[in-house]
mmCIF file of C-alpha atoms in Angstrom:
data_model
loop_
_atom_site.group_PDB
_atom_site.id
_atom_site.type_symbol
_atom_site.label_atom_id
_atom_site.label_comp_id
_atom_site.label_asym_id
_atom_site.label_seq_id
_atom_site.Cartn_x
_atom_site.Cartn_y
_atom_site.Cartn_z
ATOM 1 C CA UNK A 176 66.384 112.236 45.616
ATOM 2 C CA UNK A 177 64.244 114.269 47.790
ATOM 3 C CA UNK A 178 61.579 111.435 47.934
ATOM 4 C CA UNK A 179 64.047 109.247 49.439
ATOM 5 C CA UNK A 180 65.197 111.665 51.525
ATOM 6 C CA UNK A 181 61.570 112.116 52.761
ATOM 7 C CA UNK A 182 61.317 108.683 53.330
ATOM 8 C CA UNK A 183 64.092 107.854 55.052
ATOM 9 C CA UNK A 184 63.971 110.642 57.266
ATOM 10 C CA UNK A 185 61.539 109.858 60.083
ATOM 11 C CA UNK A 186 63.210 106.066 60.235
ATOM 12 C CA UNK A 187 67.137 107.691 60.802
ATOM 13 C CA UNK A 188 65.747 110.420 62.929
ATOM 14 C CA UNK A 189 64.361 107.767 65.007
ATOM 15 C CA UNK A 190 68.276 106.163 65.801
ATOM 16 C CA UNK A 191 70.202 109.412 65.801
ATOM 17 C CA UNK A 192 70.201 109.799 69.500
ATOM 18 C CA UNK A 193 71.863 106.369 69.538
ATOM 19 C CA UNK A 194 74.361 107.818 67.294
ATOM 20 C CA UNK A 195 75.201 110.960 69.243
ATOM 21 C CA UNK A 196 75.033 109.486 72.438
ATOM 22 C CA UNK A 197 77.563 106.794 72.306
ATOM 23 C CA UNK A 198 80.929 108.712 71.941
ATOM 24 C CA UNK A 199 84.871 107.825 71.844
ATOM 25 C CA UNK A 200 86.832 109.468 74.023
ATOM 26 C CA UNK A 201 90.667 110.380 74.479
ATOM 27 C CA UNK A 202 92.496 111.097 77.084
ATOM 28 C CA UNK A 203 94.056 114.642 77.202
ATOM 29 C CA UNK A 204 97.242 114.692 78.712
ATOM 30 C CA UNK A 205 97.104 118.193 80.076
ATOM 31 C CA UNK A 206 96.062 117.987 84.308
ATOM 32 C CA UNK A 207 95.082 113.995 83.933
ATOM 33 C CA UNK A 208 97.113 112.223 86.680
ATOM 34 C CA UNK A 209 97.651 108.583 88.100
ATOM 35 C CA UNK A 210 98.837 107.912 91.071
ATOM 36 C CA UNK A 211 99.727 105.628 93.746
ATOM 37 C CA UNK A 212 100.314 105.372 97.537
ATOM 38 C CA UNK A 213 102.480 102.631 98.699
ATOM 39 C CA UNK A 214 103.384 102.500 102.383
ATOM 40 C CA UNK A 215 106.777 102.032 104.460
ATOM 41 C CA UNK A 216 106.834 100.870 107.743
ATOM 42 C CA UNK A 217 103.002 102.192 107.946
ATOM 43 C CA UNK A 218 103.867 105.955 106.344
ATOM 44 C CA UNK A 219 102.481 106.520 102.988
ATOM 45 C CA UNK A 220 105.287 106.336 100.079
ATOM 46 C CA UNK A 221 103.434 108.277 96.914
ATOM 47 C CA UNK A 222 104.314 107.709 93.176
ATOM 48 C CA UNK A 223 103.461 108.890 90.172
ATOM 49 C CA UNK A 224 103.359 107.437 86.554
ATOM 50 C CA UNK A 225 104.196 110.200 84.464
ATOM 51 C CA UNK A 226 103.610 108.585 80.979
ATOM 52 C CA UNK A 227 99.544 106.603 80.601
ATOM 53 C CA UNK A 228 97.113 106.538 78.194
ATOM 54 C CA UNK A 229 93.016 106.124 78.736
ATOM 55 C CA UNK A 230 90.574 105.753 75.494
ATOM 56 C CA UNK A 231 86.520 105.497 76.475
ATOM 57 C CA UNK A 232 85.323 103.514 73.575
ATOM 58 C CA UNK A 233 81.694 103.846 72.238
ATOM 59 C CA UNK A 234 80.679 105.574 75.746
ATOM 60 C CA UNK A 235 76.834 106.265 76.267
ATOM 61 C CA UNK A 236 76.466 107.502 79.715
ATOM 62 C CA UNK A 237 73.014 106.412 80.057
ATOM 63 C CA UNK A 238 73.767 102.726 78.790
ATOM 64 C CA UNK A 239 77.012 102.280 79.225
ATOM 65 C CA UNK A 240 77.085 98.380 78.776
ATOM 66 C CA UNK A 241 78.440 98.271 75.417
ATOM 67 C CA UNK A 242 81.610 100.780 76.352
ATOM 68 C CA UNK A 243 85.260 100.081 76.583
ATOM 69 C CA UNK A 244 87.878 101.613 79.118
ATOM 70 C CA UNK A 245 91.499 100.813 77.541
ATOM 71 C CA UNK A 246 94.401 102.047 79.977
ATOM 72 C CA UNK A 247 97.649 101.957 79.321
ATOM 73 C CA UNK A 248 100.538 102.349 81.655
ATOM 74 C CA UNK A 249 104.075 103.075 80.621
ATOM 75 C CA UNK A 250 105.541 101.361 83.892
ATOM 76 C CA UNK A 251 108.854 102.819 82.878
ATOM 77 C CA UNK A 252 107.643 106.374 84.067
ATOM 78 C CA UNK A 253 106.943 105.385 87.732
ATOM 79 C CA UNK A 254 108.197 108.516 89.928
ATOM 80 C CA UNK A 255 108.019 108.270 93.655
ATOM 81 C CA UNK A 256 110.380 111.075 94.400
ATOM 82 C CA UNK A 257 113.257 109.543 95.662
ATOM 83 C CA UNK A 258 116.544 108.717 93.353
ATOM 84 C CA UNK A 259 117.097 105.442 95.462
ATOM 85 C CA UNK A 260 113.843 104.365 95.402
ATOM 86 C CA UNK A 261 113.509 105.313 91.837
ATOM 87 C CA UNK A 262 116.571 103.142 90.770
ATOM 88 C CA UNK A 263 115.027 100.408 93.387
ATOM 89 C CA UNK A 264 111.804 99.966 91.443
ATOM 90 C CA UNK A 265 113.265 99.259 88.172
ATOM 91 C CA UNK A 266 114.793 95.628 89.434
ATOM 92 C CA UNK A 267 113.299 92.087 88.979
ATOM 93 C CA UNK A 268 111.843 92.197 92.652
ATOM 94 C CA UNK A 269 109.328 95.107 91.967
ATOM 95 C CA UNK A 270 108.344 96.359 88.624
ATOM 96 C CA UNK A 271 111.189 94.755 86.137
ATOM 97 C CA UNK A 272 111.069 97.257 83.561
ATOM 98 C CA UNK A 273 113.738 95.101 81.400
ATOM 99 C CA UNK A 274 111.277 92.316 81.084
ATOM 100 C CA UNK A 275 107.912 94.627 81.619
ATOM 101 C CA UNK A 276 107.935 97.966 80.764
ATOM 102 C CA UNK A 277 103.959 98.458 80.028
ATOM 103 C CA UNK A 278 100.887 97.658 81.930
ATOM 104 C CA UNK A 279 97.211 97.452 80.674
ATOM 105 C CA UNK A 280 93.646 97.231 81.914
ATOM 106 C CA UNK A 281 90.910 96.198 79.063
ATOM 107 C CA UNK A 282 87.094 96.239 80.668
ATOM 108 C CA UNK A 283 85.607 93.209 79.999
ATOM 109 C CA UNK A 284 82.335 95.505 81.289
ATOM 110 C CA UNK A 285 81.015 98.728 82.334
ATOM 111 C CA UNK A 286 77.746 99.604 83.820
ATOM 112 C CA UNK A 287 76.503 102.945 85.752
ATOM 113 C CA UNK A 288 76.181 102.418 89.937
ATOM 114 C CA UNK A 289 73.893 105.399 90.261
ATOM 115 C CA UNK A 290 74.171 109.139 88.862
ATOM 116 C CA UNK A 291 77.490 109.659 88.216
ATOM 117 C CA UNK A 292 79.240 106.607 89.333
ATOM 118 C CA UNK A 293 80.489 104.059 87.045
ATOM 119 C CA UNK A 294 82.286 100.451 87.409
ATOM 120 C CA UNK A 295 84.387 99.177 84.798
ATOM 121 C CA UNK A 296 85.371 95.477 85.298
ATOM 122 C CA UNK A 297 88.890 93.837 83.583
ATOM 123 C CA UNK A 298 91.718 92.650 83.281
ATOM 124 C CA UNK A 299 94.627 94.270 84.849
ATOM 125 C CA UNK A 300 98.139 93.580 83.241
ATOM 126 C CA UNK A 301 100.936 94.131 85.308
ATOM 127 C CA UNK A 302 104.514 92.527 85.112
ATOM 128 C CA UNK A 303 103.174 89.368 83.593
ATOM 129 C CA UNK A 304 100.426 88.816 85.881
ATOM 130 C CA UNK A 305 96.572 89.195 84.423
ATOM 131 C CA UNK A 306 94.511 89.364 87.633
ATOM 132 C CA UNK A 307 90.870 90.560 86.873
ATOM 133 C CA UNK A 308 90.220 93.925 88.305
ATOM 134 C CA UNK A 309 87.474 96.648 89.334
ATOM 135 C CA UNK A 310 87.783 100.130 88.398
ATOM 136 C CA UNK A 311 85.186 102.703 89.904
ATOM 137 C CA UNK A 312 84.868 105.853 88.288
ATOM 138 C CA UNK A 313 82.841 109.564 88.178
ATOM 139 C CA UNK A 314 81.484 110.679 85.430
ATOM 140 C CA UNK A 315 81.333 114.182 84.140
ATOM 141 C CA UNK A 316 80.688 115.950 80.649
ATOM 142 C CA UNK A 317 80.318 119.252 78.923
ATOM 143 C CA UNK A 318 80.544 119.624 74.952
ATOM 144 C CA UNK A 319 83.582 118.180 73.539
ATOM 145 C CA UNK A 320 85.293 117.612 77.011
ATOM 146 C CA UNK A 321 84.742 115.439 79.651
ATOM 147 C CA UNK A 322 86.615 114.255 82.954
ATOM 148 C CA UNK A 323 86.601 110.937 84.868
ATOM 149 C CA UNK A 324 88.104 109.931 88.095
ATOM 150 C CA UNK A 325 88.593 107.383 91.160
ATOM 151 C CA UNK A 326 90.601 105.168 93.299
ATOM 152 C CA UNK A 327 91.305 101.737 94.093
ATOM 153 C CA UNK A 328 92.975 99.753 95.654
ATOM 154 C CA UNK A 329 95.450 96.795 94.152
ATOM 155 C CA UNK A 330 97.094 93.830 96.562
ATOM 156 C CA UNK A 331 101.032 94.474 95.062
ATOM 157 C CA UNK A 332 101.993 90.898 96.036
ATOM 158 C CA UNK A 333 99.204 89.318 93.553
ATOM 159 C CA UNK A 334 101.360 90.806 90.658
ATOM 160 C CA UNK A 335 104.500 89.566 92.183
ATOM 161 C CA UNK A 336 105.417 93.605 93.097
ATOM 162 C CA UNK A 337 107.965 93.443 95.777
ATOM 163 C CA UNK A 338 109.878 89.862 96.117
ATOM 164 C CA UNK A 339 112.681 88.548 97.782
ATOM 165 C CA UNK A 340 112.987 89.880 101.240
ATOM 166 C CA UNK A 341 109.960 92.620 100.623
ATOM 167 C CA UNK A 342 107.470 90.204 99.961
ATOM 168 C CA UNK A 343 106.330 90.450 103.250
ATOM 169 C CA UNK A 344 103.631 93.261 104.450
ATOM 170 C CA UNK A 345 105.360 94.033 107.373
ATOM 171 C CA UNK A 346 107.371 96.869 105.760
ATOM 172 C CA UNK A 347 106.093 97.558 102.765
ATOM 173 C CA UNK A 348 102.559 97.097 102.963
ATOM 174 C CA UNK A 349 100.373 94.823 100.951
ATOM 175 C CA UNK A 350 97.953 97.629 99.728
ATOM 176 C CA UNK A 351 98.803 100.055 97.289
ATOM 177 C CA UNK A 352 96.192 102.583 96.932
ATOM 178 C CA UNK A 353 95.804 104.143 93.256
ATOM 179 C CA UNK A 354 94.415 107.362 92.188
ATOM 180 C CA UNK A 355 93.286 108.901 88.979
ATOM 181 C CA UNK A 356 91.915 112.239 87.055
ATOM 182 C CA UNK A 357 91.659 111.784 83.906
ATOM 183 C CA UNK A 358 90.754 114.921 81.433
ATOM 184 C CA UNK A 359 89.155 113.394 78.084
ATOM 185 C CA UNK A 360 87.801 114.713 74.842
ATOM 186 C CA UNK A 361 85.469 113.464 72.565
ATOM 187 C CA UNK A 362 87.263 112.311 68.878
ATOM 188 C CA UNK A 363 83.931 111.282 67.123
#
């Protein structure tokens, strides 16, 4: 048994930093955030979703092409401070929870910008509407633990987010700027 050992050594010594690299990640609920900025009549109207999940699947930070960002969005949790608005945002004319009450983004592909940075490309899921996405993210690591965050920018009307009479951008505006921190840790 040794013998083998001995010979096999040197040959899985010489992948192992393949191996150790390349990581899954989970996201840890505790201080990870998204958010959203929506304006009215030109003033920014934040939100919040309160319930989302983000796994980083077979992560290398130095060759990140054959990673994975899976997000997933429990629509349903959507907070922007404000009972009306709240009860406003559940109808047929903005986010429909009845008929959609998840969102998802799968990358399609990741690659590193330069030091840190990081763009995942996808598909972004939202009340029936697949509309392929960027997603630009920092990078950072330490043992077990590791944090990632950004901000983008989504055109609401594209996923049919605000019909009827607020389809127009002249009131609610067409941009809706999201946020993110997301605290990971490493389950492999």
């Amino acid at each position: 048994m040794k013998r083998i050992v001995a010979l096999l050594g040197p040959c899985c010594l010489a992948f192992a930093p393949l191996v150790v690299q390349a990581a899954d990640w989970k996201m840890d609920p505790a201080g990870s955030k998204l958010e959203f900025v929506a304006s009215f009549e030109k003033a920014p109207a934040p939100g919040v979703f309160k319930e989302f999940d983000v796994r980083l699947l077979r992560f290398d930070p130095e060759k990140p092409a054959g990673a994975s960002l899976e997000v997933t969005i429990r629509v349903t949790s959507a907070d922007m401070g404000i009972a009306d608005v709240n009860k406003e945002i559940r109808g047929k004319d903005w986010f429909d929870y009845a008929g959609f009450p998840q969102a998802e983004f799968h990358s399609i592909n990741l690659r590193r910008t330069e030091g840190n940075r990081y763009l995942a490309r996808g598909t972004l899921s939202l009340k029936g509407v697949k509309q392929p996405v960027e997603v630009p993210f920092t990078w950072a690591a330490s043992a077990g633990a590791a944090a990632m965050g950004g901000e983008l920018v989504l055109k609401r009307g594209a996923f049919g987010i605000g019909l009827g009479e607020w389809a127009a951008s002249d009131v609610i505006g067409a941009d809706v700027k999201v946020t993110f921190k997301v605290n990971l840790r490493r389950v492999n």
